[in-house]
């Protein structure tokens, strides 16, 4: 019963949400990797 315009808008919305979620996940992964690589070096340095 959905109109094609509504279906296309819903698909577009889903694509945007999934894209934002994947970007957030990548950002969190890179931030954790940066913290892991930075802080041990700072701790071991005198």
mmCIF file with all atom_site columns, C-alpha atoms in Angstrom:
data_model
loop_
_atom_site.group_PDB
_atom_site.id
_atom_site.type_symbol
_atom_site.label_atom_id
_atom_site.label_alt_id
_atom_site.label_comp_id
_atom_site.label_asym_id
_atom_site.label_entity_id
_atom_site.label_seq_id
_atom_site.pdbx_PDB_ins_code
_atom_site.Cartn_x
_atom_site.Cartn_y
_atom_site.Cartn_z
_atom_site.occupancy
_atom_site.B_iso_or_equiv
_atom_site.pdbx_formal_charge
_atom_site.auth_seq_id
_atom_site.auth_comp_id
_atom_site.auth_asym_id
_atom_site.auth_atom_id
_atom_site.pdbx_PDB_model_num
ATOM 1  C CA . UNK A 1 1  ? 0.000  0.000 0.000  1.00 0.00 ? 1  UNK A CA 1
ATOM 2  C CA . UNK A 1 2  ? 3.075  2.255 0.151  1.00 0.00 ? 2  UNK A CA 1
ATOM 3  C CA . UNK A 1 3  ? 3.608  4.745 -2.645 1.00 0.00 ? 3  UNK A CA 1
ATOM 4  C CA . UNK A 1 4  ? 6.870  4.515 -4.641 1.00 0.00 ? 4  UNK A CA 1
ATOM 5  C CA . UNK A 1 5  ? 7.908  7.958 -3.390 1.00 0.00 ? 5  UNK A CA 1
ATOM 6  C CA . UNK A 1 6  ? 7.464  6.903 0.239  1.00 0.00 ? 6  UNK A CA 1
ATOM 7  C CA . UNK A 1 7  ? 9.385  3.675 -0.334 1.00 0.00 ? 7  UNK A CA 1
ATOM 8  C CA . UNK A 1 8  ? 12.278 5.470 -2.022 1.00 0.00 ? 8  UNK A CA 1
ATOM 9  C CA . UNK A 1 9  ? 12.402 8.049 0.767  1.00 0.00 ? 9  UNK A CA 1
ATOM 10 C CA . UNK A 1 10 ? 12.445 5.266 3.376  1.00 0.00 ? 10 UNK A CA 1
ATOM 11 C CA . UNK A 1 11 ? 15.281 3.473 1.541  1.00 0.00 ? 11 UNK A CA 1
ATOM 12 C CA . UNK A 1 12 ? 17.221 6.752 1.278  1.00 0.00 ? 12 UNK A CA 1
ATOM 13 C CA . UNK A 1 13 ? 16.734 7.340 5.021  1.00 0.00 ? 13 UNK A CA 1
ATOM 14 C CA . UNK A 1 14 ? 17.965 3.813 5.819  1.00 0.00 ? 14 UNK A CA 1
ATOM 15 C CA . UNK A 1 15 ? 21.077 4.314 3.640  1.00 0.00 ? 15 UNK A CA 1
ATOM 16 C CA . UNK A 1 16 ? 21.902 7.609 5.390  1.00 0.00 ? 16 UNK A CA 1
ATOM 17 C CA . UNK A 1 17 ? 21.438 6.109 8.871  1.00 0.00 ? 17 UNK A CA 1
ATOM 18 C CA . UNK A 1 18 ? 23.578 3.058 8.073  1.00 0.00 ? 18 UNK A CA 1
ATOM 19 C CA . UNK A 1 19 ? 26.255 5.323 6.567  1.00 0.00 ? 19 UNK A CA 1
ATOM 20 C CA . UNK A 1 20 ? 26.361 7.527 9.665  1.00 0.00 ? 20 UNK A CA 1
ATOM 21 C CA . UNK A 1 21 ? 26.523 4.444 11.891 1.00 0.00 ? 21 UNK A CA 1
ATOM 22 C CA . UNK A 1 22 ? 29.434 2.936 9.940  1.00 0.00 ? 22 UNK A CA 1
ATOM 23 C CA . UNK A 1 23 ? 31.301 6.271 10.017 1.00 0.00 ? 23 UNK A CA 1
ATOM 24 C CA . UNK A 1 24 ? 30.804 6.450 13.793 1.00 0.00 ? 24 UNK A CA 1
ATOM 25 C CA . UNK A 1 25 ? 32.075 2.885 14.195 1.00 0.00 ? 25 UNK A CA 1
ATOM 26 C CA . UNK A 1 26 ? 35.163 3.636 12.091 1.00 0.00 ? 26 UNK A CA 1
ATOM 27 C CA . UNK A 1 27 ? 35.827 6.819 14.091 1.00 0.00 ? 27 UNK A CA 1
ATOM 28 C CA . UNK A 1 28 ? 35.564 4.944 17.401 1.00 0.00 ? 28 UNK A CA 1
ATOM 29 C CA . UNK A 1 29 ? 37.890 2.214 16.131 1.00 0.00 ? 29 UNK A CA 1
ATOM 30 C CA . UNK A 1 30 ? 40.489 4.718 14.929 1.00 0.00 ? 30 UNK A CA 1
ATOM 31 C CA . UNK A 1 31 ? 40.261 6.716 18.151 1.00 0.00 ? 31 UNK A CA 1
ATOM 32 C CA . UNK A 1 32 ? 40.781 3.593 20.281 1.00 0.00 ? 32 UNK A CA 1
ATOM 33 C CA . UNK A 1 33 ? 43.715 2.545 18.100 1.00 0.00 ? 33 UNK A CA 1
ATOM 34 C CA . UNK A 1 34 ? 45.270 6.016 18.434 1.00 0.00 ? 34 UNK A CA 1
ATOM 35 C CA . UNK A 1 35 ? 44.834 5.958 22.208 1.00 0.00 ? 35 UNK A CA 1
ATOM 36 C CA . UNK A 1 36 ? 46.368 2.481 22.429 1.00 0.00 ? 36 UNK A CA 1
ATOM 37 C CA . UNK A 1 37 ? 49.357 3.522 20.334 1.00 0.00 ? 37 UNK A CA 1
ATOM 38 C CA . UNK A 1 38 ? 49.892 6.893 22.062 1.00 0.00 ? 38 UNK A CA 1
ATOM 39 C CA . UNK A 1 39 ? 49.423 6.263 25.775 1.00 0.00 ? 39 UNK A CA 1
ATOM 40 C CA . UNK A 1 40 ? 51.726 3.236 26.245 1.00 0.00 ? 40 UNK A CA 1
ATOM 41 C CA . UNK A 1 41 ? 54.536 5.208 24.577 1.00 0.00 ? 41 UNK A CA 1
ATOM 42 C CA . UNK A 1 42 ? 53.918 8.151 26.906 1.00 0.00 ? 42 UNK A CA 1
ATOM 43 C CA . UNK A 1 43 ? 53.820 5.863 29.940 1.00 0.00 ? 43 UNK A CA 1
ATOM 44 C CA . UNK A 1 44 ? 57.068 4.050 29.092 1.00 0.00 ? 44 UNK A CA 1
ATOM 45 C CA . UNK A 1 45 ? 58.944 7.262 28.254 1.00 0.00 ? 45 UNK A CA 1
ATOM 46 C CA . UNK A 1 46 ? 60.726 8.776 31.280 1.00 0.00 ? 46 UNK A CA 1
#
